[in-house]
Short mmCIF file of C-alpha atoms and ligand atoms in Angstrom, two decimals:
data_model
loop_
_atom_site.label_atom_id
_atom_site.label_comp_id
_atom_site.label_asym_id
_atom_site.label_seq_id
_atom_site.Cartn_x
_atom_site.Cartn_y
_atom_site.Cartn_z
CA UNK Y 300 6.93 -39.43 50.60
CA UNK Y 301 4.14 -37.02 49.84
CA UNK Y 302 1.92 -39.99 49.23
CA UNK Y 303 2.73 -41.40 52.65
CA UNK Y 304 1.91 -38.02 54.13
CA UNK Y 305 -1.46 -37.99 52.47
CA UNK Y 306 -2.41 -41.44 53.70
CA UNK Y 307 -1.16 -40.55 57.14
CA UNK Y 308 -3.24 -37.42 57.05
CA UNK Y 309 -6.42 -39.25 56.19
CA UNK Y 310 -5.92 -41.93 58.80
CA UNK Y 311 -4.89 -39.51 61.53
CA UNK Y 312 -7.73 -37.15 60.78
CA UNK Y 313 -10.27 -39.92 60.91
CA UNK Y 314 -8.77 -41.02 64.19
CA UNK Y 315 -8.97 -37.48 65.45
CA UNK Y 316 -12.59 -37.05 64.46
CA UNK Y 317 -13.51 -40.37 65.97
CA UNK Y 318 -11.83 -39.20 69.18
CA UNK Y 319 -13.75 -35.96 69.05
CA UNK Y 320 -16.93 -37.97 68.75
CA UNK Y 321 -16.52 -39.00 72.38
CA UNK Y 322 -16.15 -35.43 73.63
CA UNK Y 323 -19.42 -34.04 75.04
CA UNK Y 324 -20.99 -31.40 72.76
CA UNK Y 325 -20.59 -28.64 75.35
CA UNK Y 326 -16.82 -29.12 75.34
CA UNK Y 327 -16.82 -29.10 71.55
CA UNK Y 328 -18.80 -25.90 71.45
CA UNK Y 329 -16.36 -24.16 73.76
CA UNK Y 330 -13.38 -24.45 71.40
CA UNK Y 331 -14.36 -21.04 70.16
CA UNK Y 332 -14.17 -19.25 73.50
CA UNK Y 333 -10.88 -17.56 72.80
CA UNK Y 334 -12.56 -15.38 70.15
CA UNK Y 335 -14.67 -13.00 72.21
CA UNK Y 336 -18.00 -11.96 70.80
CA UNK Y 337 -17.18 -8.31 71.54
CA UNK Y 338 -13.94 -8.28 69.53
CA UNK Y 339 -14.25 -5.26 67.24
CA UNK Y 340 -12.41 -5.69 63.95
CA UNK Y 341 -9.88 -2.91 64.68
CA UNK Y 342 -6.92 -4.94 63.56
CA UNK Y 343 -8.95 -6.42 60.80
CA UNK Y 344 -8.26 -7.26 57.21
CA UNK Y 345 -8.02 -3.62 56.06
CA UNK Y 346 -5.20 -2.81 58.45
CA UNK Y 347 -3.22 -5.99 58.05
CA UNK Y 348 -3.57 -6.65 54.35
CA UNK Y 349 -4.88 -3.70 52.34
CA UNK Y 350 -3.83 -0.34 53.79
CA UNK Y 351 -0.23 -1.61 54.10
CA UNK Y 352 -0.14 -1.81 50.30
CA UNK Y 353 -1.23 1.81 49.91
CA UNK Y 354 -4.95 1.28 49.23
CA UNK Y 355 -7.89 2.87 50.99
CA UNK Y 356 -10.03 0.39 52.88
CA UNK Y 357 -13.08 0.62 55.12
CA UNK Y 358 -14.12 -1.91 57.76
CA UNK Y 359 -17.90 -2.23 57.65
CA UNK Y 360 -20.48 -4.51 59.15
CA UNK Y 361 -23.78 -5.94 58.02
CA UNK Y 362 -26.41 -7.53 60.25
CA UNK Y 363 -28.36 -10.46 58.83
CA UNK Y 364 -32.08 -10.98 59.45
CA UNK Y 365 -31.19 -13.80 61.85
CA UNK Y 366 -28.86 -11.55 63.86
CA UNK Y 367 -25.32 -12.38 62.68
CA UNK Y 368 -23.02 -9.36 62.39
CA UNK Y 369 -20.77 -9.94 59.39
CA UNK Y 370 -17.64 -8.01 58.63
CA UNK Y 371 -17.16 -6.56 55.19
CA UNK Y 372 -14.18 -4.68 53.74
CA UNK Y 373 -14.57 -2.07 51.04
CA UNK Y 374 -11.72 -1.02 48.79
CA UNK Y 375 -13.31 1.88 46.95
CA UNK Y 376 -10.56 2.73 44.47
CA UNK Y 377 -7.21 1.78 43.00
CA UNK Y 378 -3.84 2.62 44.50
CA UNK Y 379 -2.82 5.26 42.02
CA UNK Y 380 -6.18 6.96 41.86
CA UNK Y 381 -6.76 10.60 42.72
CA UNK Y 382 -9.77 10.75 45.05
CA UNK Y 383 -13.23 11.51 43.71
CA UNK Y 384 -12.51 10.66 40.10
CA UNK Y 385 -16.24 11.16 39.59
CA UNK Y 386 -17.07 8.18 37.41
CA UNK Y 387 -19.47 5.67 38.92
CA UNK Y 388 -17.67 2.45 39.64
CA UNK Y 389 -19.15 -1.00 39.36
CA UNK Y 390 -19.30 -2.86 42.67
CA UNK Y 391 -17.86 -6.39 42.99
CA UNK Y 392 -18.59 -8.66 45.96
CA UNK Y 393 -15.93 -11.32 46.56
CA UNK Y 394 -17.02 -14.38 48.53
CA UNK Y 395 -14.55 -16.94 49.89
CA UNK Y 396 -15.15 -20.66 50.46
CA UNK Y 397 -15.57 -22.85 53.53
CA UNK Y 398 -12.93 -22.96 56.33
CA UNK Y 399 -11.28 -19.74 55.16
CA UNK Y 400 -12.19 -16.03 55.33
CA UNK Y 401 -11.77 -12.85 53.28
CA UNK Y 402 -8.06 -12.65 54.16
CA UNK Y 403 -7.44 -15.59 51.87
CA UNK Y 404 -7.65 -13.26 48.83
CA UNK Y 405 -4.85 -11.04 50.10
CA UNK Y 406 -1.87 -13.27 50.76
CA UNK Y 407 0.22 -12.75 47.62
CA UNK Y 408 1.87 -9.54 46.45
CA UNK Y 409 -0.51 -6.65 45.56
CA UNK Y 410 0.01 -7.30 41.84
CA UNK Y 411 -1.29 -10.85 42.35
CA UNK Y 412 -4.19 -10.33 44.78
CA UNK Y 413 -7.67 -10.38 43.26
CA UNK Y 414 -9.27 -7.58 45.34
CA UNK Y 415 -6.39 -5.18 44.67
CA UNK Y 416 -6.30 -6.00 40.96
CA UNK Y 417 -10.02 -5.29 40.74
CA UNK Y 418 -9.58 -1.97 42.57
CA UNK Y 419 -6.75 -0.97 40.23
CA UNK Y 420 -9.03 -1.80 37.29
CA UNK Y 421 -11.67 0.66 38.42
CA UNK Y 422 -13.99 -1.58 40.43
CA UNK Y 423 -15.47 -0.79 43.84
CA UNK Y 424 -14.47 -3.92 45.79
CA UNK Y 425 -16.35 -5.50 48.71
CA UNK Y 426 -14.83 -8.51 50.51
CA UNK Y 427 -17.40 -10.63 52.35
CA UNK Y 428 -16.66 -12.79 55.41
CA UNK Y 429 -18.98 -15.71 56.18
CA UNK Y 430 -20.60 -16.16 59.60
CA UNK Y 431 -18.40 -17.95 62.13
CA UNK Y 432 -15.05 -16.86 60.66
CA UNK Y 433 -12.72 -14.75 62.78
CA UNK Y 434 -14.17 -11.30 61.98
CA UNK Y 435 -17.79 -12.43 61.65
CA UNK Y 436 -18.30 -13.92 65.10
CA UNK Y 437 -20.79 -11.47 66.56
CA UNK Y 438 -24.54 -11.71 66.88
CA UNK Y 439 -27.26 -9.41 68.20
CA UNK Y 440 -28.12 -11.83 71.01
CA UNK Y 441 -25.98 -14.99 70.83
CA UNK Y 442 -22.37 -15.59 71.81
CA UNK Y 443 -20.12 -18.01 69.88
CA UNK Y 444 -19.82 -20.05 73.06
CA UNK Y 445 -23.57 -20.65 72.84
CA UNK Y 446 -24.41 -23.78 70.76
CA UNK Y 447 -27.36 -21.93 69.20
CA UNK Y 448 -24.82 -19.60 67.53
CA UNK Y 449 -23.78 -22.58 65.37
CA UNK Y 450 -27.30 -23.62 64.37
CA UNK Y 451 -26.88 -23.09 60.60
CA UNK Y 452 -25.60 -24.65 57.41
CA UNK Y 453 -25.04 -23.13 53.98
CA UNK Y 454 -28.82 -22.86 53.63
CA UNK Y 455 -28.63 -19.91 56.02
CA UNK Y 456 -25.79 -18.38 54.02
CA UNK Y 457 -28.17 -18.52 51.05
CA UNK Y 458 -31.18 -17.24 53.00
CA UNK Y 459 -29.52 -14.60 55.18
CA UNK Y 460 -25.83 -13.80 54.58
CA UNK Y 461 -25.76 -13.23 50.84
CA UNK Y 462 -29.02 -11.19 50.77
CA UNK Y 463 -27.76 -9.01 53.67
CA UNK Y 464 -24.46 -8.29 51.92
CA UNK Y 465 -26.11 -7.70 48.53
CA UNK Y 466 -28.79 -5.39 50.03
CA UNK Y 467 -26.11 -3.39 51.80
CA UNK Y 468 -23.82 -2.99 48.80
CA UNK Y 469 -26.78 -2.19 46.55
CA UNK Y 470 -28.07 0.44 48.98
CA UNK Y 471 -24.62 2.04 49.24
CA UNK Y 472 -23.80 2.08 45.53
CA UNK Y 473 -27.18 2.09 43.76
CA UNK Y 474 -25.55 -0.12 41.13
CA UNK Y 475 -26.01 -3.66 39.98
CA UNK Y 476 -23.38 -5.94 41.44
CA UNK Y 477 -20.75 -8.26 40.00
CA UNK Y 478 -20.07 -11.32 42.13
CA UNK Y 479 -16.98 -13.51 42.38
CA UNK Y 480 -17.23 -16.69 44.43
CA UNK Y 481 -14.76 -19.46 45.16
CA UNK Y 482 -15.71 -22.99 46.24
CA UNK Y 483 -18.57 -22.78 48.79
CA UNK Y 484 -19.00 -19.21 47.52
CA UNK Y 485 -20.07 -20.74 44.19
CA UNK Y 486 -22.43 -23.30 45.72
CA UNK Y 487 -24.29 -20.68 47.75
CA UNK Y 488 -24.48 -18.38 44.72
CA UNK Y 489 -25.84 -21.10 42.43
CA UNK Y 490 -28.38 -22.15 45.08
CA UNK Y 491 -29.44 -18.52 45.53
CA UNK Y 492 -29.81 -17.86 41.80
CA UNK Y 493 -31.83 -21.07 41.40
CA UNK Y 494 -34.36 -19.69 43.88
CA UNK Y 495 -34.45 -16.33 42.11
CA UNK Y 496 -32.58 -14.66 44.98
CA UNK Y 497 -30.05 -11.84 44.35
CA UNK Y 498 -30.65 -11.88 40.59
CA UNK Y 499 -32.42 -8.51 40.54
CA UNK Y 500 -29.36 -6.85 42.07
CA UNK Y 501 -26.85 -8.85 40.07
CA UNK Y 502 -25.01 -7.80 36.93
CA UNK Y 503 -22.88 -10.91 36.46
CA UNK Y 504 -21.19 -13.69 38.41
CA UNK Y 505 -17.81 -15.42 38.17
CA UNK Y 506 -17.57 -18.84 39.80
CA UNK Y 507 -14.11 -20.24 40.51
CA UNK Y 508 -13.58 -23.91 41.42
CA UNK Y 509 -17.35 -24.35 41.27
CA UNK Y 510 -18.93 -26.88 43.56
CA UNK Y 511 -22.52 -27.97 43.23
CA UNK Y 512 -22.17 -31.70 42.85
CA UNK Y 513 -19.49 -33.33 44.99
CA UNK Y 514 -19.83 -37.01 44.17
CA UNK Y 515 -16.30 -37.32 42.80
CA UNK Y 516 -14.44 -35.25 45.34
CA UNK Y 517 -11.36 -37.30 46.19
CA UNK Y 518 -9.50 -35.57 48.99
CA UNK Y 519 -8.79 -36.58 52.54
CA UNK Y 520 -11.32 -33.91 53.49
CA UNK Y 521 -13.90 -35.64 51.33
CA UNK Y 522 -13.35 -38.90 53.10
CA UNK Y 523 -13.61 -37.21 56.48
CA UNK Y 524 -16.73 -35.34 55.51
CA UNK Y 525 -18.57 -38.28 54.06
CA UNK Y 526 -17.65 -40.69 56.85
CA UNK Y 527 -17.58 -38.56 59.93
CA UNK Y 528 -20.13 -35.79 59.54
CA UNK Y 529 -23.18 -37.92 58.98
CA UNK Y 530 -25.33 -40.01 61.24
CA UNK Y 531 -24.57 -39.41 64.87
CA UNK Y 532 -22.68 -36.23 64.06
CA UNK Y 533 -25.98 -34.64 63.07
CA UNK Y 534 -27.54 -35.13 66.45
CA UNK Y 535 -24.44 -35.07 68.65
CA UNK Y 536 -22.66 -32.08 67.19
CA UNK Y 537 -25.42 -30.55 65.13
CA UNK Y 538 -25.11 -27.31 67.03
CA UNK Y 539 -21.37 -27.04 67.62
CA UNK Y 540 -18.56 -24.98 66.27
CA UNK Y 541 -16.03 -26.78 64.11
CA UNK Y 542 -12.82 -24.87 64.79
CA UNK Y 543 -9.88 -26.37 62.91
CA UNK Y 544 -7.53 -24.21 64.98
CA UNK Y 545 -9.05 -25.41 68.22
CA UNK Y 546 -6.79 -27.40 70.50
CA UNK Y 547 -7.00 -30.98 69.17
CA UNK Y 548 -7.01 -30.03 65.49
CA UNK Y 549 -4.29 -27.39 65.85
CA UNK Y 550 -2.06 -29.80 67.73
CA UNK Y 551 -2.65 -32.33 65.03
CA UNK Y 552 -1.77 -29.92 62.22
CA UNK Y 553 1.33 -28.80 64.06
CA UNK Y 554 2.52 -32.34 64.63
CA UNK Y 555 1.79 -33.17 61.02
CA UNK Y 556 3.83 -30.22 59.73
CA UNK Y 557 6.77 -31.39 61.84
CA UNK Y 558 6.49 -34.98 60.57
CA UNK Y 559 9.58 -36.17 58.67
CA UNK Y 560 8.83 -36.07 54.98
CA UNK Y 561 5.64 -34.02 55.34
CA UNK Y 562 5.59 -30.28 54.93
CA UNK Y 563 2.60 -27.98 54.98
CA UNK Y 564 2.69 -27.69 51.23
CA UNK Y 565 1.70 -31.34 51.19
CA UNK Y 566 -1.03 -30.73 53.73
CA UNK Y 567 -2.60 -28.24 51.38
CA UNK Y 568 -2.17 -30.74 48.55
CA UNK Y 569 -3.92 -33.37 50.60
CA UNK Y 570 -6.85 -31.00 51.09
CA UNK Y 571 -7.20 -29.31 47.72
CA UNK Y 572 -5.39 -31.25 45.02
CA UNK Y 573 -2.04 -30.78 43.30
CA UNK Y 574 -1.86 -26.99 43.01
CA UNK Y 575 0.59 -26.03 40.27
CA UNK Y 576 1.39 -22.47 41.06
CA UNK Y 577 1.65 -21.61 44.73
CA UNK Y 578 4.42 -19.53 46.29
CA UNK Y 579 5.75 -21.29 49.40
CA UNK Y 580 5.92 -17.98 51.35
CA UNK Y 581 2.25 -17.46 50.55
CA UNK Y 582 1.40 -20.97 51.69
CA UNK Y 583 3.15 -20.26 55.01
CA UNK Y 584 1.09 -17.11 55.37
CA UNK Y 585 -2.05 -19.04 54.47
CA UNK Y 586 -1.41 -21.59 57.20
CA UNK Y 587 -0.87 -18.76 59.72
CA UNK Y 588 -4.24 -17.21 58.85
CA UNK Y 589 -6.39 -20.13 57.87
CA UNK Y 590 -8.23 -22.43 58.35
CA UNK Y 591 -11.13 -20.63 59.96
CA UNK Y 592 -14.05 -22.05 61.92
CA UNK Y 593 -17.42 -23.01 60.55
CA UNK Y 594 -20.40 -24.81 62.02
CA UNK Y 595 -20.46 -28.58 62.23
CA UNK Y 596 -23.95 -28.45 60.72
CA UNK Y 597 -22.47 -26.76 57.65
CA UNK Y 598 -19.97 -29.60 57.20
CA UNK Y 599 -22.73 -32.15 57.75
CA UNK Y 600 -24.73 -30.44 55.01
CA UNK Y 601 -21.71 -30.57 52.67
CA UNK Y 602 -21.22 -34.23 53.54
CA UNK Y 603 -24.85 -34.84 52.55
CA UNK Y 604 -24.12 -33.21 49.21
CA UNK Y 605 -21.18 -35.56 48.75
CA UNK Y 606 -23.12 -38.63 49.77
CA UNK Y 607 -26.52 -38.11 48.13
CA UNK Y 608 -25.28 -36.51 44.93
CA UNK Y 609 -28.13 -33.99 44.87
CA UNK Y 610 -28.25 -30.35 45.76
CA UNK Y 611 -30.91 -29.90 48.42
CA UNK Y 612 -31.57 -28.14 51.69
CA UNK Y 613 -30.23 -29.58 54.94
CA UNK Y 614 -31.49 -33.11 55.54
CA UNK Y 615 -32.52 -33.76 59.14
CA UNK Y 616 -32.16 -37.48 58.30
CA UNK Y 617 -35.59 -38.26 59.75
CA UNK Y 618 -38.83 -37.90 57.79
CA UNK Y 619 -40.67 -36.45 60.82
CA UNK Y 620 -37.97 -33.79 61.36
CA UNK Y 621 -37.93 -32.94 57.66
CA UNK Y 622 -41.72 -32.63 57.70
CA UNK Y 623 -41.46 -30.36 60.72
CA UNK Y 624 -38.99 -28.09 58.91
CA UNK Y 625 -40.11 -28.32 55.29
CA UNK Y 626 -43.57 -29.91 55.33
CA UNK Y 627 -42.11 -32.77 53.27
CA UNK Y 628 -40.30 -36.01 54.10
CA UNK Y 629 -37.30 -35.00 51.98
CA UNK Y 630 -35.54 -31.64 51.94
CA UNK Y 631 -36.52 -29.44 48.95
CA UNK Y 632 -33.92 -29.54 46.13
CA UNK Y 633 -32.18 -26.52 44.68
CA UNK Y 634 -32.93 -26.91 40.99
CA UNK Y 635 -30.08 -25.33 39.02
CA UNK Y 636 -32.09 -25.47 35.80
CA UNK Y 637 -34.10 -22.62 37.29
CA UNK Y 638 -31.17 -20.19 37.21
CA UNK Y 639 -32.27 -17.40 34.85
CA UNK Y 640 -30.88 -18.34 31.45
CA UNK Y 641 -29.79 -14.82 30.63
CA UNK Y 642 -27.71 -14.31 33.78
CA UNK Y 643 -24.10 -13.62 32.73
CA UNK Y 644 -21.99 -16.44 34.21
CA UNK Y 645 -18.24 -17.00 34.04
CA UNK Y 646 -17.12 -20.42 35.26
CA UNK Y 647 -13.50 -21.49 35.66
CA UNK Y 648 -12.41 -24.94 36.77
CA UNK Y 649 -9.11 -26.77 37.08
CA UNK Y 650 -7.96 -30.18 35.87
CA UNK Y 651 -6.15 -30.95 39.16
CA UNK Y 652 -8.86 -29.78 41.54
CA UNK Y 653 -9.64 -32.52 44.05
CA UNK Y 654 -12.67 -30.74 45.54
CA UNK Y 655 -14.23 -29.48 42.33
CA UNK Y 656 -13.71 -32.62 40.28
CA UNK Y 657 -13.98 -32.30 36.50
CA UNK Y 658 -16.77 -34.92 36.37
CA UNK Y 659 -18.81 -32.98 38.93
CA UNK Y 660 -18.28 -29.75 36.99
CA UNK Y 661 -19.49 -31.56 33.84
CA UNK Y 662 -22.61 -32.41 35.80
CA UNK Y 663 -23.04 -28.76 36.76
CA UNK Y 664 -22.52 -27.62 33.16
CA UNK Y 665 -25.11 -30.16 32.08
CA UNK Y 666 -27.68 -28.55 34.36
CA UNK Y 667 -26.84 -25.23 32.67
CA UNK Y 668 -27.21 -26.62 29.15
CA UNK Y 669 -30.22 -24.41 28.42
CA UNK Y 670 -28.32 -21.27 29.46
CA UNK Y 671 -28.06 -18.57 26.77
CA UNK Y 672 -24.86 -19.41 24.93
CA UNK Y 673 -23.59 -15.85 24.86
CA UNK Y 674 -24.18 -15.43 28.62
CA UNK Y 675 -22.08 -18.39 29.71
CA UNK Y 676 -18.31 -18.34 29.53
CA UNK Y 677 -16.49 -21.50 30.62
CA UNK Y 678 -12.75 -21.68 31.21
CA UNK Y 679 -10.78 -24.87 31.88
CA UNK Y 680 -7.23 -24.68 33.27
CA UNK Y 681 -5.57 -28.07 33.01
CA UNK Y 682 -2.90 -27.54 35.70
CA UNK Y 683 -4.97 -25.69 38.28
CA UNK Y 684 -6.22 -27.10 41.59
CA UNK Y 685 -8.47 -25.56 44.22
CA UNK Y 686 -6.04 -23.17 45.92
CA UNK Y 687 -4.45 -21.92 42.68
CA UNK Y 688 -7.63 -19.91 42.12
CA UNK Y 689 -7.04 -17.80 45.23
CA UNK Y 690 -3.26 -17.87 45.60
CA UNK Y 691 -1.77 -18.92 42.25
CA UNK Y 692 1.17 -16.68 41.29
CA UNK Y 693 -0.20 -16.51 37.73
CA UNK Y 694 -3.93 -16.34 38.58
CA UNK Y 695 -3.88 -12.65 37.66
CA UNK Y 696 -3.05 -13.49 34.02
CA UNK Y 697 -4.90 -16.78 33.73
CA UNK Y 698 -8.10 -16.04 35.64
CA UNK Y 699 -8.51 -12.53 37.04
CA UNK Y 700 -7.88 -10.59 33.85
CA UNK Y 701 -10.32 -12.77 31.88
CA UNK Y 702 -12.93 -12.15 34.63
CA UNK Y 703 -12.41 -8.40 34.33
CA UNK Y 704 -12.78 -8.63 30.55
CA UNK Y 705 -15.97 -10.66 31.05
CA UNK Y 706 -17.41 -8.10 33.49
CA UNK Y 707 -16.61 -5.28 31.05
CA UNK Y 708 -18.26 -7.14 28.17
CA UNK Y 709 -21.46 -7.43 30.20
CA UNK Y 710 -21.53 -3.70 30.91
CA UNK Y 711 -21.28 -2.91 27.21
CA UNK Y 712 -24.49 -4.74 26.42
C1 LIG H 958 -32.19 -24.37 65.03
O1 LIG H 958 -32.80 -23.73 63.93
C2 LIG H 958 -34.02 -24.30 63.49
C3 LIG H 958 -34.49 -23.53 62.29
O2 LIG H 958 -33.59 -23.58 61.27
C4 LIG H 958 -35.04 -24.27 64.60
O3 LIG H 958 -36.20 -24.93 64.19
C5 LIG H 958 -34.47 -24.92 65.85
O4 LIG H 958 -35.37 -24.77 66.92
C6 LIG H 958 -33.13 -24.32 66.22
N1 LIG H 958 -32.58 -25.04 67.35
C7 LIG H 958 -31.98 -24.41 68.37
C8 LIG H 958 -31.56 -25.26 69.50
O5 LIG H 958 -31.81 -23.21 68.39
C1 LIG H 959 6.86 -15.33 46.46
O1 LIG H 959 6.68 -14.55 47.63
C2 LIG H 959 7.80 -13.79 47.98
C3 LIG H 959 7.50 -13.13 49.33
O2 LIG H 959 6.31 -12.39 49.29
C4 LIG H 959 8.11 -12.78 46.89
O3 LIG H 959 9.26 -12.02 47.23
C5 LIG H 959 8.32 -13.51 45.56
O4 LIG H 959 8.48 -12.57 44.53
C6 LIG H 959 7.13 -14.40 45.27
N1 LIG H 959 7.37 -15.19 44.06
C7 LIG H 959 6.54 -15.18 43.01
C8 LIG H 959 6.91 -16.07 41.87
O5 LIG H 959 5.52 -14.53 42.95
C1 LIG H 960 -35.88 -28.67 37.53
O1 LIG H 960 -36.67 -27.73 36.84
C2 LIG H 960 -36.92 -28.08 35.48
C3 LIG H 960 -37.69 -26.95 34.83
O2 LIG H 960 -37.40 -25.72 35.36
C4 LIG H 960 -37.68 -29.37 35.41
O3 LIG H 960 -37.89 -29.76 34.07
C5 LIG H 960 -36.92 -30.47 36.16
O4 LIG H 960 -37.69 -31.64 36.22
C6 LIG H 960 -36.57 -30.02 37.57
N1 LIG H 960 -35.71 -31.01 38.17
C7 LIG H 960 -35.92 -31.50 39.39
C8 LIG H 960 -34.94 -32.49 39.88
O5 LIG H 960 -36.88 -31.17 40.07
#
């Protein structure tokens, strides 16, 4: 039955995206109107998901060089801590993946949520929220209803978002930063490090469900991405919001969840692989809060990564356009061999992950083969899929505690 659901999902989604292809771009861009640009994050992530558990939390914002105002939550200390314990804490930036936001780390119980575990272990925790997601939808001059607001792909996350967040955290703490990324949060980190960005402010990085090569991705989403977000999509919807909770997609998800024999657990399976260790209450909460919008251009760029099998900047799919943007007929590659070999890296990947396929991770590890052996720690979890890394009921034991031990080992040296 689950299998039927998955096939149905793929077919229906393709149908849906083909239908969307006949909607004029202006209509597409206006899906996001219900989120007003002026919305201040008063009922943000701190209030709903951190303070309720007895932790301190500050809502902050960071403005990127290209004008996006990103929300950032800081959890400065653990729950049981007496204020001003004096000791300087190490900062950790946590970066979510595509189509979700920072809330995704906070859906289990406090003993199972990565940011809270880090805070209780003496880290100064900063939760980043990518441009376009619900609390990062403001800009110094553009409104989300303006197509130009959506004129970016993950290249801009590399060039603007990550440096803005790192500069801010570094200026506030004066300390080198530990980074934890999931999914797209690993791709943007690897691309940044390969260009020598962030590395001077970085202490170490943990990459969960790493994606860099996507040639073997085998989910419904992969099929959609590769088939629907290339070609005409580039020109037609290049500058539109992709809001999975917008009317057509939301109606589709709702109807799918009500389908006989399909529940939303299977929907998540269809998107991320056979997660071993999710709590069904947490999955319900996840589906209430996610997915979050991104730009169509970002998905087109990911689809290019799937299709071409190389990691490179956004391809305008026309030599003259590429020359206009890059001075070359092809977009410049991100060369992962250029990641500094002494950068402490922790990589964890799962045997059931449909987005971060084991063969693609092998490819990534191959490009890191010259990395200093004692600076690279690789963990393989046979039963884990993509979402287990953020919501698995045992991720604290299997993944988060080993990350903390890895971070501590780096500070000793
Ligand atoms: C989109 O951004 C690119 C630079 O990345 C710029 O060349 C182009 O003019 C922008 N287009 C619009 C419509 O803002
Ligand atoms: C699943 O979530 C519910 C509701 O938050 C909680 O009571 C239960 O303990 C969780 N189960 C596990 C195995 O974590
Ligand atoms: C990547 O860089 C390495 C050296 O840093 C070089 O040997 C290799 O040819 C480069 N790969 C590509 C695809 O440019």
